[in-house]
XYZ file of C-alpha atoms in Angstrom:
314
model
C -46.406 -54.091 112.816
C -43.849 -51.168 112.464
C -41.323 -53.701 111.716
C -43.450 -55.110 108.726
C -44.180 -51.670 107.618
C -40.315 -50.937 107.364
C -39.730 -54.446 105.709
C -42.327 -53.455 103.146
C -41.134 -50.054 102.535
C -37.672 -51.528 102.155
C -38.674 -54.163 99.574
C -40.500 -51.482 97.770
C -37.691 -49.307 97.602
C -35.585 -52.281 96.417
C -38.269 -53.073 93.999
C -38.372 -49.495 92.692
C -34.547 -49.319 92.619
C -34.315 -52.371 90.535
C -37.198 -51.382 88.478
C -35.531 -47.959 87.976
C -32.075 -49.329 87.154
C -33.555 -51.622 84.628
C -35.474 -48.766 83.144
C -32.098 -46.838 83.058
C -30.495 -49.882 81.383
C -33.059 -50.239 78.990
C -33.056 -46.603 78.304
C -29.441 -46.652 77.935
C -29.697 -49.630 75.600
C -32.196 -48.105 73.496
C -30.133 -44.881 73.128
C -27.245 -46.698 72.364
C -28.960 -48.531 69.566
C -30.660 -45.247 68.209
C -27.195 -43.584 68.392
C -25.746 -46.607 66.646
C -28.336 -46.509 64.177
C -27.967 -42.720 63.655
C -24.190 -43.375 63.323
C -24.613 -45.851 60.755
C -27.122 -43.643 58.654
C -24.642 -40.692 59.062
C -21.870 -42.989 57.920
C -23.908 -44.135 54.978
C -24.869 -40.653 54.266
C -21.253 -39.370 54.291
C -20.296 -42.657 52.225
C -22.852 -41.611 49.697
C -22.039 -38.080 49.647
C -18.309 -38.688 49.082
C -19.174 -41.239 46.397
C -21.485 -38.532 44.842
C -18.984 -35.884 45.035
C -16.374 -38.362 43.647
C -18.624 -38.841 40.664
C -19.276 -35.338 40.192
C -15.592 -34.689 40.264
C -14.998 -37.216 37.882
C -17.533 -36.028 35.629
C -16.240 -32.347 35.953
C -12.652 -33.416 35.406
C -13.645 -35.315 32.283
C -15.442 -32.454 30.878
C -12.870 -29.982 31.886
C -10.145 -32.257 30.409
C -12.280 -32.606 27.169
C -12.920 -28.753 27.098
C -9.354 -28.032 27.891
C -8.167 -30.421 25.151
C -10.468 -28.967 22.668
C -9.481 -25.399 23.660
C -5.781 -26.448 23.698
C -6.088 -28.390 20.211
C -8.024 -25.336 18.719
C -5.268 -23.115 20.168
C -2.356 -25.304 18.502
C -4.137 -25.285 15.176
C -4.542 -21.620 15.431
C -0.875 -21.024 16.386
C 0.161 -23.765 13.572
C -1.785 -21.906 11.178
C -0.376 -18.566 12.305
C 3.232 -20.110 12.148
C 2.576 -21.320 8.704
C 1.455 -17.941 7.436
C 4.520 -16.436 9.254
C 6.828 -18.957 7.594
C 5.036 -18.360 4.411
C 5.312 -14.662 4.877
C 9.037 -14.897 5.579
C 9.557 -16.998 2.393
C 7.856 -14.108 0.576
C 9.850 -11.399 2.392
C 12.951 -13.259 1.613
C 11.991 -13.640 -2.013
C 11.182 -9.888 -2.143
C 14.464 -9.295 -0.388
C 16.170 -11.153 -3.043
C 14.190 -9.334 -5.622
C 15.152 -5.890 -4.088
C 18.883 -7.025 -3.676
C 18.757 -7.920 -7.486
C 17.115 -4.667 -8.298
C 19.569 -2.864 -6.348
C 22.308 -4.520 -8.151
C 20.843 -3.675 -11.565
C 20.203 -0.044 -10.538
C 23.833 0.304 -9.236
C 25.125 -0.069 -12.901
C 25.398 3.364 -14.307
C 24.491 2.143 -17.665
C 21.395 0.415 -16.217
C 20.157 3.426 -14.486
C 20.092 5.420 -17.551
C 18.108 2.703 -19.253
C 15.676 2.911 -16.686
C 15.217 6.566 -16.932
C 15.312 6.295 -20.755
C 12.568 3.633 -20.394
C 10.235 5.806 -18.223
C 10.596 8.715 -20.399
C 9.688 6.590 -23.590
C 6.633 5.262 -21.809
C 5.491 8.687 -21.151
C 6.107 9.923 -24.471
C 4.099 6.886 -26.162
C 1.235 7.481 -23.751
C 0.750 11.251 -24.780
C 2.374 11.924 -28.300
C 1.747 10.276 -31.418
C 4.752 8.408 -32.958
C 5.270 11.164 -35.650
C 5.315 13.792 -32.978
C 8.800 12.797 -31.603
C 12.091 10.769 -32.499
C 14.461 8.809 -30.328
C 18.327 8.943 -30.466
C 18.571 12.260 -32.578
C 21.594 14.360 -33.664
C 20.198 17.734 -32.706
C 23.286 19.796 -32.710
C 24.901 20.301 -36.115
C 28.550 19.268 -36.316
C 28.172 16.912 -33.066
C 27.519 13.426 -33.033
C 25.902 13.199 -29.527
C 22.337 11.649 -29.461
C 19.885 13.075 -27.247
C 17.616 10.268 -25.894
C 14.463 11.926 -27.296
C 13.476 14.961 -29.131
C 9.901 16.343 -29.541
C 9.216 17.886 -33.034
C 7.742 21.133 -32.763
C 6.203 23.178 -35.853
C 8.277 25.847 -37.299
C 7.191 29.418 -37.460
C 7.421 29.984 -41.300
C 6.187 26.818 -42.490
C 4.108 24.189 -40.696
C 6.106 21.494 -42.542
C 9.161 22.499 -40.893
C 9.859 21.708 -37.483
C 12.370 22.387 -34.536
C 13.513 19.896 -32.083
C 12.989 20.111 -28.306
C 15.688 18.045 -26.510
C 14.593 15.718 -23.632
C 17.282 13.855 -21.777
C 16.856 11.430 -18.725
C 19.357 11.902 -15.810
C 19.447 9.593 -12.672
C 21.980 10.697 -10.147
C 20.948 7.915 -7.923
C 24.237 7.516 -5.882
C 24.372 11.360 -4.867
C 20.398 11.324 -3.918
C 21.149 8.214 -1.655
C 23.957 10.041 0.042
C 21.559 13.130 0.647
C 18.905 10.562 2.020
C 21.592 8.967 4.474
C 22.501 12.520 5.680
C 18.882 13.259 6.472
C 18.566 10.143 8.478
C 21.930 11.060 10.300
C 20.420 14.460 11.391
C 23.792 16.047 11.203
C 23.471 19.495 9.366
C 27.013 19.661 8.282
C 26.575 16.154 6.379
C 23.298 17.424 5.057
C 24.447 20.477 3.687
C 27.513 18.745 2.110
C 25.320 16.096 0.486
C 22.930 19.010 -0.852
C 25.699 20.805 -2.387
C 27.084 17.720 -3.949
C 23.603 17.085 -5.561
C 23.586 20.643 -6.714
C 26.966 20.166 -8.455
C 25.857 17.107 -10.086
C 22.638 18.660 -11.446
C 24.489 21.537 -12.890
C 26.990 19.337 -14.675
C 24.138 17.269 -16.132
C 22.403 20.541 -17.225
C 25.596 21.577 -18.775
C 26.004 18.430 -20.482
C 22.320 18.866 -21.949
C 23.160 22.479 -23.239
C 26.468 21.822 -24.729
C 25.520 18.586 -26.591
C 21.905 19.027 -27.490
C 20.817 22.571 -27.997
C 21.390 24.424 -31.041
C 18.961 27.073 -31.963
C 17.212 27.966 -34.511
C 17.284 24.046 -35.327
C 16.316 23.246 -31.728
C 14.423 25.119 -29.049
C 16.523 27.686 -26.977
C 15.807 25.571 -23.895
C 16.167 21.703 -23.172
C 14.231 19.379 -20.622
C 15.941 17.471 -17.754
C 13.912 14.307 -16.979
C 14.253 13.029 -13.206
C 12.466 9.595 -13.411
C 11.381 9.744 -9.461
C 9.278 12.352 -8.044
C 11.166 12.506 -4.742
C 14.323 13.326 -6.424
C 12.661 16.029 -8.437
C 10.967 17.561 -5.323
C 14.609 17.616 -3.900
C 15.763 19.678 -6.783
C 12.581 21.881 -7.031
C 13.009 22.653 -3.371
C 16.268 24.517 -4.074
C 14.858 27.420 -6.016
C 18.267 29.170 -6.454
C 19.430 26.143 -8.185
C 16.442 26.137 -10.457
C 16.988 29.695 -11.445
C 20.605 29.028 -12.316
C 19.616 26.034 -14.394
C 17.103 28.063 -16.445
C 19.209 31.267 -16.515
C 22.790 29.837 -17.096
C 22.049 26.629 -19.063
C 18.323 27.060 -20.235
C 17.525 23.789 -18.828
C 13.770 22.910 -17.416
C 14.165 20.139 -14.742
C 10.940 17.957 -14.753
C 9.519 14.735 -13.058
C 7.132 12.280 -14.291
C 4.322 14.328 -13.357
C 5.487 17.570 -14.622
C 6.638 16.204 -18.013
C 3.309 14.608 -18.459
C 1.741 18.130 -17.864
C 4.149 19.754 -20.301
C 3.725 17.040 -22.910
C -0.073 17.512 -22.624
C 0.406 21.044 -23.251
C 2.238 20.419 -26.283
C -0.235 18.093 -27.505
C -3.163 20.483 -27.113
C -0.794 22.836 -29.137
C -0.270 20.029 -31.923
C -4.112 19.654 -32.177
C -4.693 23.689 -32.582
C -2.113 23.839 -35.390
C -3.815 20.817 -37.047
C -7.120 22.602 -36.754
C -5.481 25.792 -38.261
C -4.070 23.885 -41.130
C -7.371 21.956 -41.678
C -9.300 25.226 -41.560
C -6.912 26.800 -44.227
C -7.619 23.822 -46.483
C -11.479 24.190 -45.707
C -11.038 27.922 -46.896
C -9.499 26.955 -50.071
C -12.247 24.396 -50.832
C -14.862 27.382 -50.005
C -13.013 29.465 -52.337
C -13.147 26.962 -55.188
C -16.951 26.527 -54.575
C -17.609 29.955 -54.808
C -15.882 30.121 -58.201
C -18.063 27.179 -59.526
C -21.259 29.080 -58.092
C -20.104 32.066 -60.080
C -19.776 30.142 -63.168
C -23.302 28.428 -62.599
C -24.828 32.092 -62.179
C -23.319 33.117 -65.423
C -24.605 30.083 -67.102
C -28.138 30.685 -65.737
C -28.110 34.199 -66.915
C -27.138 33.198 -70.426
C -29.935 30.612 -70.462
C -32.654 33.149 -69.071
C -31.496 35.597 -72.057
C -31.997 32.657 -74.620
C -35.374 32.004 -73.178
C -36.428 35.479 -73.467
C -35.204 35.680 -77.154
C -36.972 32.425 -77.819
C -40.345 33.813 -76.415
C -39.957 36.950 -78.456
């Protein structure tokens, strides 16, 4: 009986072992299948993710490339336009440089420099004075053939029909003035002082030339005007007060620039208007005197008519 029980227990154990092994094998197979399916899903998911990422990358690359091309195109167009403008500006600057060079060559000529000052002086006179108030290329000194560029006709004291000349001569010491400007650029005190003295000597010679050639009182005023056509040059001369005093005291010459001469001419124009008013007021006074005489005659005629009426009435 015990033997049977042992055999039965042995068979049961064997069956349990077989069943357990089959369960384990089945479980392992199921796990392998599930892991295989999970791995396949994971592989598919990774593949899909990579595919999607690749599509996104391609899309982003296309958009970036398009945007980059557009931006680069715009930048190149902008750079091209700027280069065209720069090239155009360089062409204009080259033309301007040629014009300036031509102007410099023109101004370098001494005769041409005198013409430039004369033209500017002529324009000022034309703008402010009437044609009959000044003359061009006038012999203002008796016994001399020197012609002053312009002379303003000022009324005389004794008779308004007479006049005296105010000589005005344009001077343009360009080379001397440029030497002084170069000396200022060099910042060398000795060079500046030397160039300044040279300018003073030149201006004095020009003032002496005006005094000796064109001034002849009482046929002219006892002073003349030196016209400097550029304000910078005029300011440089005015800055030297001792030079101005010597020009006025020794040579009786007044130095002016464009603005100063315009103010002087305007003052002279006001003087001309005042003299014209005085002249016409004298004419009006004569007319009023004649009218007064006529009224006196008319009064006598009225008195005579009144006496005749009284006699007729009597």
